[in-house]
PDB file of N, CA and C and ligand atoms in Angstrom:
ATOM      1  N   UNK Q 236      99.820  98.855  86.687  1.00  0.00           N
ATOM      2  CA  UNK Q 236      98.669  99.245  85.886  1.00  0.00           C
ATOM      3  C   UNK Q 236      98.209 100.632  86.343  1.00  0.00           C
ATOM      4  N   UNK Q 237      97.564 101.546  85.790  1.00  0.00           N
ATOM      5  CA  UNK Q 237      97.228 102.812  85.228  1.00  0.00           C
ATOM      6  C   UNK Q 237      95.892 102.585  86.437  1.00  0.00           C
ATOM      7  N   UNK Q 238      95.690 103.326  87.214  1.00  0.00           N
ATOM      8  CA  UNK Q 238      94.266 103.399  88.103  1.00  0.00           C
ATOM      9  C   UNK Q 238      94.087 104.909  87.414  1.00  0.00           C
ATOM     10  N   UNK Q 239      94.568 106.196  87.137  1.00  0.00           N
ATOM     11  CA  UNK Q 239      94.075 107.257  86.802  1.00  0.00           C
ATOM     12  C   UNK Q 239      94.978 107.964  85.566  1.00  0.00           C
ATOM     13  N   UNK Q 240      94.624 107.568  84.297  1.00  0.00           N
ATOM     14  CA  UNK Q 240      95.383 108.235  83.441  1.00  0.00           C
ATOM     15  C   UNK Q 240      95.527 109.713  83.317  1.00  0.00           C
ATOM     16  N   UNK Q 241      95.160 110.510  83.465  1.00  0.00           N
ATOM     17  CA  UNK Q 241      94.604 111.607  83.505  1.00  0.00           C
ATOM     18  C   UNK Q 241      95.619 112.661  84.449  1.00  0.00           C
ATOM     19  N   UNK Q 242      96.092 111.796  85.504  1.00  0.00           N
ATOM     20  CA  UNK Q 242      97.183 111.950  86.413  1.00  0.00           C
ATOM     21  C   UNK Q 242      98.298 110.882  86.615  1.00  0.00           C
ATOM     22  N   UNK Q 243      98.386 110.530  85.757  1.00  0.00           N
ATOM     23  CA  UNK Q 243      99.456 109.005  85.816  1.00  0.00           C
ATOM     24  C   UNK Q 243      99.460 109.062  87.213  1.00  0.00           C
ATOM     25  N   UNK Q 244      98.959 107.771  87.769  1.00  0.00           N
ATOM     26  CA  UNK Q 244      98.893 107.267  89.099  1.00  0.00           C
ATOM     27  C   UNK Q 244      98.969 105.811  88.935  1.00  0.00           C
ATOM     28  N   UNK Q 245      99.568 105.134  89.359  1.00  0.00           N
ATOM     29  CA  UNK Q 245      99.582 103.790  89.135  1.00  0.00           C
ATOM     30  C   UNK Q 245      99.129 103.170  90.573  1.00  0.00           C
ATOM     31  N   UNK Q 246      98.610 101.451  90.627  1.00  0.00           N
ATOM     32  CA  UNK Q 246      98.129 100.725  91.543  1.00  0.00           C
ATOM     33  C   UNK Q 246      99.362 101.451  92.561  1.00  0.00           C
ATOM     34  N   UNK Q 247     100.446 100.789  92.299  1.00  0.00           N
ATOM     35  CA  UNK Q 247     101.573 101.192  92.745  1.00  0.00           C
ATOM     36  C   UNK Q 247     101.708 102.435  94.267  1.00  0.00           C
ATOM     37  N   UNK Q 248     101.416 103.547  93.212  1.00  0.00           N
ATOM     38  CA  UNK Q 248     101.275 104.711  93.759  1.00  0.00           C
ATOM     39  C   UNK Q 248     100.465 104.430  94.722  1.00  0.00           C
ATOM     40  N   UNK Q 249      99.161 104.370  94.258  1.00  0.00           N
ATOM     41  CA  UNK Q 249      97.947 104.154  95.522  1.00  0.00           C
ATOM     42  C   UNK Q 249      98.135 103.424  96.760  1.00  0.00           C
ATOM     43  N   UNK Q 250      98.685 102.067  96.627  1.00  0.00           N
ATOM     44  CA  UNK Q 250      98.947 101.255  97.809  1.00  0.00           C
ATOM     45  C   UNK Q 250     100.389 101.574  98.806  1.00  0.00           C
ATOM     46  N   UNK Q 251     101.026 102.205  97.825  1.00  0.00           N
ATOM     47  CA  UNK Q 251     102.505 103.196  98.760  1.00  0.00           C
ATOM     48  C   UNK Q 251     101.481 104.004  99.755  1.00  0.00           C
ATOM     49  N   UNK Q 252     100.663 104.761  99.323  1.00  0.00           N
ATOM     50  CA  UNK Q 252      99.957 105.783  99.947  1.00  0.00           C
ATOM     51  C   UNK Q 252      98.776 105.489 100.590  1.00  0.00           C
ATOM     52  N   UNK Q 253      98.371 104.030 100.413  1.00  0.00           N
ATOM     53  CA  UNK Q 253      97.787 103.259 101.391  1.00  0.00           C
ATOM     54  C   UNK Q 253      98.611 103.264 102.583  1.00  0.00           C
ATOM     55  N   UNK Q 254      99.961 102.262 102.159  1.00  0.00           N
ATOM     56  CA  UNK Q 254     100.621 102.035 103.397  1.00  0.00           C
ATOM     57  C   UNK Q 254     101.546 103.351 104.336  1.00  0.00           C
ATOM     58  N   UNK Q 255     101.557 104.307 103.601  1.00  0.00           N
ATOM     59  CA  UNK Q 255     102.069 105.393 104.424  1.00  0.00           C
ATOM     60  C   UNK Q 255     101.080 106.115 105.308  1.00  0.00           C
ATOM     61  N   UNK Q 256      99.636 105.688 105.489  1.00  0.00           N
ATOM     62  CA  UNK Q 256      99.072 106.147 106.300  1.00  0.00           C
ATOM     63  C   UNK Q 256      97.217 106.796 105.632  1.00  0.00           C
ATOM     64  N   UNK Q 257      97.728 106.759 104.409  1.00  0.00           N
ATOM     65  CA  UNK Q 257      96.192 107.601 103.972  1.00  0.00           C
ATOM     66  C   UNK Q 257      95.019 106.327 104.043  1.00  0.00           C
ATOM     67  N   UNK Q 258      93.611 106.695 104.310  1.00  0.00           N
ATOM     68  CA  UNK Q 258      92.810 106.269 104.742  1.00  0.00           C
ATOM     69  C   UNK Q 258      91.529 106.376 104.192  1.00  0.00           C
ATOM     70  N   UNK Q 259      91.912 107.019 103.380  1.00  0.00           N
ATOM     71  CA  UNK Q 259      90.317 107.631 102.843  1.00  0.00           C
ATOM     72  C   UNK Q 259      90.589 107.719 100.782  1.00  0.00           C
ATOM     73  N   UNK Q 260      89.473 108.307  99.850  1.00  0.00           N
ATOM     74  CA  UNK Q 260      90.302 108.423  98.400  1.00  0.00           C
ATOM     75  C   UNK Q 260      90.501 110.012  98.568  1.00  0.00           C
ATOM     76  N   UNK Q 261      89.697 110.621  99.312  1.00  0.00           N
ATOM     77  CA  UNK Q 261      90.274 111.885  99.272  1.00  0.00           C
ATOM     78  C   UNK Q 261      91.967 111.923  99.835  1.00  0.00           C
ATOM     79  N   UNK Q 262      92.249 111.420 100.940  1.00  0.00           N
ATOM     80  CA  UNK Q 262      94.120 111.285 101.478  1.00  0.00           C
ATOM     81  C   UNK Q 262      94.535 110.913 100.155  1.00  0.00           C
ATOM     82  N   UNK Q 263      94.249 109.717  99.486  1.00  0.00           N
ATOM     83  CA  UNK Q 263      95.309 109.309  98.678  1.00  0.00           C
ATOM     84  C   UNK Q 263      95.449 110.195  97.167  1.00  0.00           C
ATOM     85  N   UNK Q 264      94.168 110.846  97.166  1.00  0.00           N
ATOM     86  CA  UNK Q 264      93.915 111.621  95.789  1.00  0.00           C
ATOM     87  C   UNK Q 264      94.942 112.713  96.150  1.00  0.00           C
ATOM     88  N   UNK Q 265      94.899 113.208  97.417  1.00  0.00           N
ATOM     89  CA  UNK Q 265      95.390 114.608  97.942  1.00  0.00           C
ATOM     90  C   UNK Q 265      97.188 114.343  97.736  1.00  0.00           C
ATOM     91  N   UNK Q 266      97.547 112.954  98.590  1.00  0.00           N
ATOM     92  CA  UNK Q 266      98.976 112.539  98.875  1.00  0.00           C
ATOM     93  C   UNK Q 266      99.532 112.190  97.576  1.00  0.00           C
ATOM     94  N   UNK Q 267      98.920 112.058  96.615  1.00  0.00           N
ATOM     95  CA  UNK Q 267      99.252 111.332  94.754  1.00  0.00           C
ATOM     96  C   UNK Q 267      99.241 113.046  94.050  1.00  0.00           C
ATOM     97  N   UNK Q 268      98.632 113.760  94.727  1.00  0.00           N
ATOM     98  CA  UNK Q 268      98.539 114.971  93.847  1.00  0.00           C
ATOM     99  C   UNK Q 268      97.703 115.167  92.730  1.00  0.00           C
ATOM    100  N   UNK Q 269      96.484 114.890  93.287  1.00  0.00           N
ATOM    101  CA  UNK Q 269      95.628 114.664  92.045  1.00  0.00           C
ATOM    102  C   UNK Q 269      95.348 115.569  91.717  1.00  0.00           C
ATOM    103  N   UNK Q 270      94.681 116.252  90.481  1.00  0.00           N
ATOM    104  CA  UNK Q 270      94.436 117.414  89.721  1.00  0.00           C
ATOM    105  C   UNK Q 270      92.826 116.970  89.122  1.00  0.00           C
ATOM    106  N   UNK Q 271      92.627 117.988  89.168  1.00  0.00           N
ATOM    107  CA  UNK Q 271      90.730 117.367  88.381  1.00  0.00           C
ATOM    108  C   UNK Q 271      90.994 116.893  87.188  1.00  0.00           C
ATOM    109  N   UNK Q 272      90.114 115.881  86.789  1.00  0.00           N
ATOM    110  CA  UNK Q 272      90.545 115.064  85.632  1.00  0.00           C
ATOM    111  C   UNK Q 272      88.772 114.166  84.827  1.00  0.00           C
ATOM    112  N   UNK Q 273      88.531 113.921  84.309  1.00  0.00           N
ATOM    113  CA  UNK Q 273      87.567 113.082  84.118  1.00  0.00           C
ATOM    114  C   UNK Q 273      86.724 112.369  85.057  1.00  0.00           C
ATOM    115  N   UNK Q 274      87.510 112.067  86.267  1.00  0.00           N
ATOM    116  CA  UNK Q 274      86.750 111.014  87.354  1.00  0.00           C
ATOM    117  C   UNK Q 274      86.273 110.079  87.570  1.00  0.00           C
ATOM    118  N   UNK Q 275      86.867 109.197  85.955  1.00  0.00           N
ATOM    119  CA  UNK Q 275      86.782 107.820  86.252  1.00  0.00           C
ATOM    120  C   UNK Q 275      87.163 107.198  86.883  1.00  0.00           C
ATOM    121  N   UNK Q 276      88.682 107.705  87.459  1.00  0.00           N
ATOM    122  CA  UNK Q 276      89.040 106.557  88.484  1.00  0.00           C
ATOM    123  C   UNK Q 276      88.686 106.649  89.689  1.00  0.00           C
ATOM    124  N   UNK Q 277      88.109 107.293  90.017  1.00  0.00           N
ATOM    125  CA  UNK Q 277      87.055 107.439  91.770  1.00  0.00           C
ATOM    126  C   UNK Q 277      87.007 106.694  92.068  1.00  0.00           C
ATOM    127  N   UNK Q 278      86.115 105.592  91.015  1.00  0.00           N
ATOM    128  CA  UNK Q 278      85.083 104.525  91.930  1.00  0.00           C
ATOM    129  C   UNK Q 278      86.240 103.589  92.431  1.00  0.00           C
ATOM    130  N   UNK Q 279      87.506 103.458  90.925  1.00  0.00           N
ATOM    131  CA  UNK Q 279      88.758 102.463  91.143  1.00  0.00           C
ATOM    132  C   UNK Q 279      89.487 102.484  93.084  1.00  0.00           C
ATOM    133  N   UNK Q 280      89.481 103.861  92.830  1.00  0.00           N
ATOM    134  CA  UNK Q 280      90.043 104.531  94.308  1.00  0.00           C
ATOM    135  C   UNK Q 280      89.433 104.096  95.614  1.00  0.00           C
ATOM    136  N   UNK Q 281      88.443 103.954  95.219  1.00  0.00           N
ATOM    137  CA  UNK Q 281      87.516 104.381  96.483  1.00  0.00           C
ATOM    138  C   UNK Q 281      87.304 102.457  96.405  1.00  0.00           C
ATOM    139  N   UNK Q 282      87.368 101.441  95.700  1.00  0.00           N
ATOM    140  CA  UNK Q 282      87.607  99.803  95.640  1.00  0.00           C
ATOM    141  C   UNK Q 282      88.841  99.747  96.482  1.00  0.00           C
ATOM    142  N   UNK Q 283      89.639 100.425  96.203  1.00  0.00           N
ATOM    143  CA  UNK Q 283      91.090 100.158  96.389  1.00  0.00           C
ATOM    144  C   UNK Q 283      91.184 100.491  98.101  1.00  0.00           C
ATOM    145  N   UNK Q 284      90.906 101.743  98.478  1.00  0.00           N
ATOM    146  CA  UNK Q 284      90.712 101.677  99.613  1.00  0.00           C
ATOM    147  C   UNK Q 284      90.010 100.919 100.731  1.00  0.00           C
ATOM    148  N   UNK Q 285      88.960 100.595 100.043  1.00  0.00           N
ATOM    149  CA  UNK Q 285      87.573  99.785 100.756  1.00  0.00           C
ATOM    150  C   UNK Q 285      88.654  97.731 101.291  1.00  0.00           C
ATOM    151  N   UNK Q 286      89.396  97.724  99.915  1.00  0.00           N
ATOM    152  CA  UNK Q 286      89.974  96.428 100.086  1.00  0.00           C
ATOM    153  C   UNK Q 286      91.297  96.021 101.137  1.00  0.00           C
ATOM    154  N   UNK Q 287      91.479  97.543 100.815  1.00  0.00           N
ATOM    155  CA  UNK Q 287      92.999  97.525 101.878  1.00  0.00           C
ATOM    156  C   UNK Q 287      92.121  97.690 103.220  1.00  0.00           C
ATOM    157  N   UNK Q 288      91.446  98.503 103.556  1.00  0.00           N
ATOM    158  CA  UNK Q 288      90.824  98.555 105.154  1.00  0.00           C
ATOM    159  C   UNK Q 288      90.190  97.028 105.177  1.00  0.00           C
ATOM    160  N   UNK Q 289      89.734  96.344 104.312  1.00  0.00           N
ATOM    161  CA  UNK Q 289      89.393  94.961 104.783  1.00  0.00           C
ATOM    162  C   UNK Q 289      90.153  93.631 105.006  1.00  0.00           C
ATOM    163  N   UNK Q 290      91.533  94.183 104.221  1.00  0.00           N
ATOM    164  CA  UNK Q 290      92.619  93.090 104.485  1.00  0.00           C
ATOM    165  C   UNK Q 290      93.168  93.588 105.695  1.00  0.00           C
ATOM    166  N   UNK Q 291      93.202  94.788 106.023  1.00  0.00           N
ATOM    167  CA  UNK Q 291      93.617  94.635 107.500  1.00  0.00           C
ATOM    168  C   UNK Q 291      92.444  94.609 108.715  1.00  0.00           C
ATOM    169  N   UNK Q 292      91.543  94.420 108.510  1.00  0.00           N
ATOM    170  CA  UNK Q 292      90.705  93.894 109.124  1.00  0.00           C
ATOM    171  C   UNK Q 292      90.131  92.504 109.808  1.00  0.00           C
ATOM    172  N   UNK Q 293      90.398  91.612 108.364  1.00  0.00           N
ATOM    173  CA  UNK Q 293      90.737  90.555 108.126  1.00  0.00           C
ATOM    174  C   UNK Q 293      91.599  89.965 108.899  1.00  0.00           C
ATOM    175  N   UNK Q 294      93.402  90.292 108.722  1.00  0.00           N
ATOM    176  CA  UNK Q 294      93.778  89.993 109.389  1.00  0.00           C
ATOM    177  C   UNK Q 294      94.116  90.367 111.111  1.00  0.00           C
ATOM    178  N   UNK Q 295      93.680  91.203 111.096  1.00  0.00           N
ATOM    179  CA  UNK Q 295      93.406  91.901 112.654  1.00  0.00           C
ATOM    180  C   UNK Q 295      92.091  90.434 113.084  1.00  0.00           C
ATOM    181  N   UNK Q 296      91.376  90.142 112.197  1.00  0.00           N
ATOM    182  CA  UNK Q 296      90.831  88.980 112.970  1.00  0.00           C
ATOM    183  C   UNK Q 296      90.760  87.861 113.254  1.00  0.00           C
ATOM    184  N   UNK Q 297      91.772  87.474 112.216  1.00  0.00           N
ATOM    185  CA  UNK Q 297      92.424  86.220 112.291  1.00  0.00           C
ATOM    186  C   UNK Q 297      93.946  86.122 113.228  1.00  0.00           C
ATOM    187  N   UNK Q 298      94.106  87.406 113.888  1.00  0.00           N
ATOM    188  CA  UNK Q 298      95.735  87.020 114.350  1.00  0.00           C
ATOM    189  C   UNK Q 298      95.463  88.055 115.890  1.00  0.00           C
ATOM    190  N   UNK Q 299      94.112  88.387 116.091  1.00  0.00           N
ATOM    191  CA  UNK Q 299      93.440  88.255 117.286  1.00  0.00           C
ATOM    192  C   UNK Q 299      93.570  90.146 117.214  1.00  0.00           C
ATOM    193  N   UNK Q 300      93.991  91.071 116.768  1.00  0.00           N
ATOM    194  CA  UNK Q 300      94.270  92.149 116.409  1.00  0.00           C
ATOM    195  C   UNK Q 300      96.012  92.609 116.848  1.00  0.00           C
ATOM    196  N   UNK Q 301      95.807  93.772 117.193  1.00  0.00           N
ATOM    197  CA  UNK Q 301      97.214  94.138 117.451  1.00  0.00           C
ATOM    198  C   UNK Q 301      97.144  94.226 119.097  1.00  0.00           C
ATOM    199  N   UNK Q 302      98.088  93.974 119.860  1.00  0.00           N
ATOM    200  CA  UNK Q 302      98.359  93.900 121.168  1.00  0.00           C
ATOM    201  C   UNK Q 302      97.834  95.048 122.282  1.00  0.00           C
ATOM    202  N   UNK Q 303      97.268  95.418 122.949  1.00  0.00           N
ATOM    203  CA  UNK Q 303      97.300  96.379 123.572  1.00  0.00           C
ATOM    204  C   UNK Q 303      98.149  96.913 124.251  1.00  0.00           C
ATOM    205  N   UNK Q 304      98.782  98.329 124.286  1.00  0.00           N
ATOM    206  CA  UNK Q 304      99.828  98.532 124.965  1.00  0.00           C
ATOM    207  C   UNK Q 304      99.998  98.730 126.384  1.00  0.00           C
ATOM    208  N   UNK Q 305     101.042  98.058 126.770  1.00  0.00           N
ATOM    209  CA  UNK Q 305     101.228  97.790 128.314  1.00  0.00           C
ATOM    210  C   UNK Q 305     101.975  98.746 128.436  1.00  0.00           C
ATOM    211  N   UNK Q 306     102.225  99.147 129.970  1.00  0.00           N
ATOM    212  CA  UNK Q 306     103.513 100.334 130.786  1.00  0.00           C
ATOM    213  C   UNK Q 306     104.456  99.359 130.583  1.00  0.00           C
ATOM    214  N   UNK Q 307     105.432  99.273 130.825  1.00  0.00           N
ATOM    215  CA  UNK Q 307     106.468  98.177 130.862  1.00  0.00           C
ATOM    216  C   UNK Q 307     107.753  98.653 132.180  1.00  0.00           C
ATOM    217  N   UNK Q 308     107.608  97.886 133.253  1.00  0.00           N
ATOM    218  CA  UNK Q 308     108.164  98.388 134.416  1.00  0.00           C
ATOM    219  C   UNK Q 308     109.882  98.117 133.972  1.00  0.00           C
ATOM    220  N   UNK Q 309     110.357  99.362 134.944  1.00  0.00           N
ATOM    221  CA  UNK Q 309     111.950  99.202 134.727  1.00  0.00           C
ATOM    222  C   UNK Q 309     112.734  97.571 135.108  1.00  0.00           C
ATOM    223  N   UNK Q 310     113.217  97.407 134.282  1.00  0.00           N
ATOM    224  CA  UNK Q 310     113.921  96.409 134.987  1.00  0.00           C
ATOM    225  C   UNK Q 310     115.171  96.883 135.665  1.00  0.00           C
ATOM    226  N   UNK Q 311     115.350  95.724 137.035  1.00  0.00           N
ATOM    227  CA  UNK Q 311     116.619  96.022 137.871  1.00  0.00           C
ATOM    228  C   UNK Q 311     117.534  95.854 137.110  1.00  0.00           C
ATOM    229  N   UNK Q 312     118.662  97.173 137.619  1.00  0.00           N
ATOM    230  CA  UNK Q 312     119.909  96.343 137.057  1.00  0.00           C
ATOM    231  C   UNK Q 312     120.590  95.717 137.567  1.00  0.00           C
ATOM    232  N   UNK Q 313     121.266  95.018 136.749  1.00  0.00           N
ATOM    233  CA  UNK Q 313     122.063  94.035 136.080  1.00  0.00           C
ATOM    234  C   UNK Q 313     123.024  93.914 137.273  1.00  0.00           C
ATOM    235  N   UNK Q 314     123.633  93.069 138.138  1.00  0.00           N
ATOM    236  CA  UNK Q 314     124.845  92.960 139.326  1.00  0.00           C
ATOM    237  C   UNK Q 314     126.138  92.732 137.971  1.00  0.00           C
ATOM    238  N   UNK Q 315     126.780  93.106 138.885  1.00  0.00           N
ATOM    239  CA  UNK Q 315     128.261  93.313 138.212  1.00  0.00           C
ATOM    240  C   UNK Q 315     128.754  92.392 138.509  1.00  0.00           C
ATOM    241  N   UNK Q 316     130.026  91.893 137.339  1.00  0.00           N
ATOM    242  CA  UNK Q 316     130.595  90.675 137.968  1.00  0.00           C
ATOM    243  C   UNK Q 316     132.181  91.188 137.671  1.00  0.00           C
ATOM    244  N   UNK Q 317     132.594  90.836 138.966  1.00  0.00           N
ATOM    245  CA  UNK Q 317     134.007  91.543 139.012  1.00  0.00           C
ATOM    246  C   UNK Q 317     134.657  90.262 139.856  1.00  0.00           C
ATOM    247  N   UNK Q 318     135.584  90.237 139.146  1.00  0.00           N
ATOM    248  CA  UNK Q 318     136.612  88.964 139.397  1.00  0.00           C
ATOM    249  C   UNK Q 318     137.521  89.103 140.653  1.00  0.00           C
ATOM    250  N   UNK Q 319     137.431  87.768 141.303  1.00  0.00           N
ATOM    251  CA  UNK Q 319     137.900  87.687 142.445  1.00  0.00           C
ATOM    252  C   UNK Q 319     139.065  86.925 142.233  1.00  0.00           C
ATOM    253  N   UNK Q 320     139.881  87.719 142.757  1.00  0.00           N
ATOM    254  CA  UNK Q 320     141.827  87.375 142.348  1.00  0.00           C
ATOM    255  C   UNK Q 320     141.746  86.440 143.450  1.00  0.00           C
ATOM    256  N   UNK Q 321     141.907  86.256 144.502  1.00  0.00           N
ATOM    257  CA  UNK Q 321     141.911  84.955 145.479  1.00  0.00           C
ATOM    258  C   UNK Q 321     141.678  83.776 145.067  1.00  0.00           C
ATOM    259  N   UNK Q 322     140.539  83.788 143.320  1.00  0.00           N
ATOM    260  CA  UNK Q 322     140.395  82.540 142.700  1.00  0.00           C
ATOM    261  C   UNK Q 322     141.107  82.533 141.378  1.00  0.00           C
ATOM    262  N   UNK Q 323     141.836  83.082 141.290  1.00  0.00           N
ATOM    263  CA  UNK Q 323     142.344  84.003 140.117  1.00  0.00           C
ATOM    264  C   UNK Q 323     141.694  84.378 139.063  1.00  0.00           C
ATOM    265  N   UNK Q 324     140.756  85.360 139.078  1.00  0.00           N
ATOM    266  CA  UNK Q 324     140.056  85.932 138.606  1.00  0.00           C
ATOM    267  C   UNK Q 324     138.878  85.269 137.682  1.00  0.00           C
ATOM    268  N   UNK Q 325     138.649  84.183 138.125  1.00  0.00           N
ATOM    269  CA  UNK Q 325     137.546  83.375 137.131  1.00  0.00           C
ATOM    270  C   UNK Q 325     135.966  83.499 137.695  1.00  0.00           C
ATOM    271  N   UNK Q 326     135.745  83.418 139.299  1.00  0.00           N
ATOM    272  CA  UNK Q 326     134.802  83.218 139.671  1.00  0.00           C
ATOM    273  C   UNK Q 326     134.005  84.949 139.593  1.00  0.00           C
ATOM    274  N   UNK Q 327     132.509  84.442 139.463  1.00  0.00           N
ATOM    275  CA  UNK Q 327     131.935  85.956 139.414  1.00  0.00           C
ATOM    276  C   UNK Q 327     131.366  86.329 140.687  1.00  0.00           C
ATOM    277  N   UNK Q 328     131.565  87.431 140.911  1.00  0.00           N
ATOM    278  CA  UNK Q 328     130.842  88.135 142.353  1.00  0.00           C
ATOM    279  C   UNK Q 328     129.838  89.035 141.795  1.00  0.00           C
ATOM    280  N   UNK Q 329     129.046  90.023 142.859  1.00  0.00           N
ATOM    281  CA  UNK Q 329     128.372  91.015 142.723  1.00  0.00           C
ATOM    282  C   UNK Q 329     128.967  91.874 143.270  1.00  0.00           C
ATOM    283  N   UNK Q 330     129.152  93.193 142.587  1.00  0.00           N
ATOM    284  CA  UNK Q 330     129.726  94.235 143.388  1.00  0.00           C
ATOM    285  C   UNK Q 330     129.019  94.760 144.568  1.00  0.00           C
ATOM    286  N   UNK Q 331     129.548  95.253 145.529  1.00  0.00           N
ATOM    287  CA  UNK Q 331     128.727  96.045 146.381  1.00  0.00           C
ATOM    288  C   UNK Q 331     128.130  96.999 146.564  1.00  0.00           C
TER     289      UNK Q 331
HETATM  290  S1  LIG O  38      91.311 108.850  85.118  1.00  0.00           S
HETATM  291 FE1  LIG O  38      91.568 109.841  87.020  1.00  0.00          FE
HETATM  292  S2  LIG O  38      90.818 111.835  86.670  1.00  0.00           S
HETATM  293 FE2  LIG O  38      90.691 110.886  84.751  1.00  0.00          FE
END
């Protein structure tokens, strides 16, 4: 459906440019390429945005938000396992 005839912009359009990062109706007017036009669809824009920041809000509060980021320490590596011919080569060792 048609949110701005004036600039053919579809729901479509808007919520791509929701999810690529815009945040505001000015980002998405700017990222859609809007051109001055009548300005009916503002208020549409400016719904559209208001609903997407509340569905992720929403679920940011129902799924406790997003994780905070940890350092994440190196892990050791890995011992080698190199086959010991005395058992004919089945059993695993650690290299030295
Ligand atoms: S409908 Fe969007 S500027 Fe006219």
């Amino acid at each position: 459906m048609y949110v701005c005839i004036c600039n053919v912009v579809t729901e479509d359009d808007v919520h791509g440019c929701l999810a690529n990062g815009c945040r505001t109706a000015k980002e998405v007017k700017a990222a859609c390429g809007f051109k001055p036009g009548c300005g009916m669809c503002t208020k549409r824009i400016h719904t559209m945005v208001s609903e997407y920041r509340t569905a992720g809000e929403l679920a940011d509060a129902l799924t406790g938000g997003p994780l905070p980021l940890a350092a994440v320490a190196e892990a050791p590596a890995a011992p080698q396992i190199v086959p010991d011919a005395a058992e004919g080569g089945t059993a695993p060792q650690t290299a030295a």
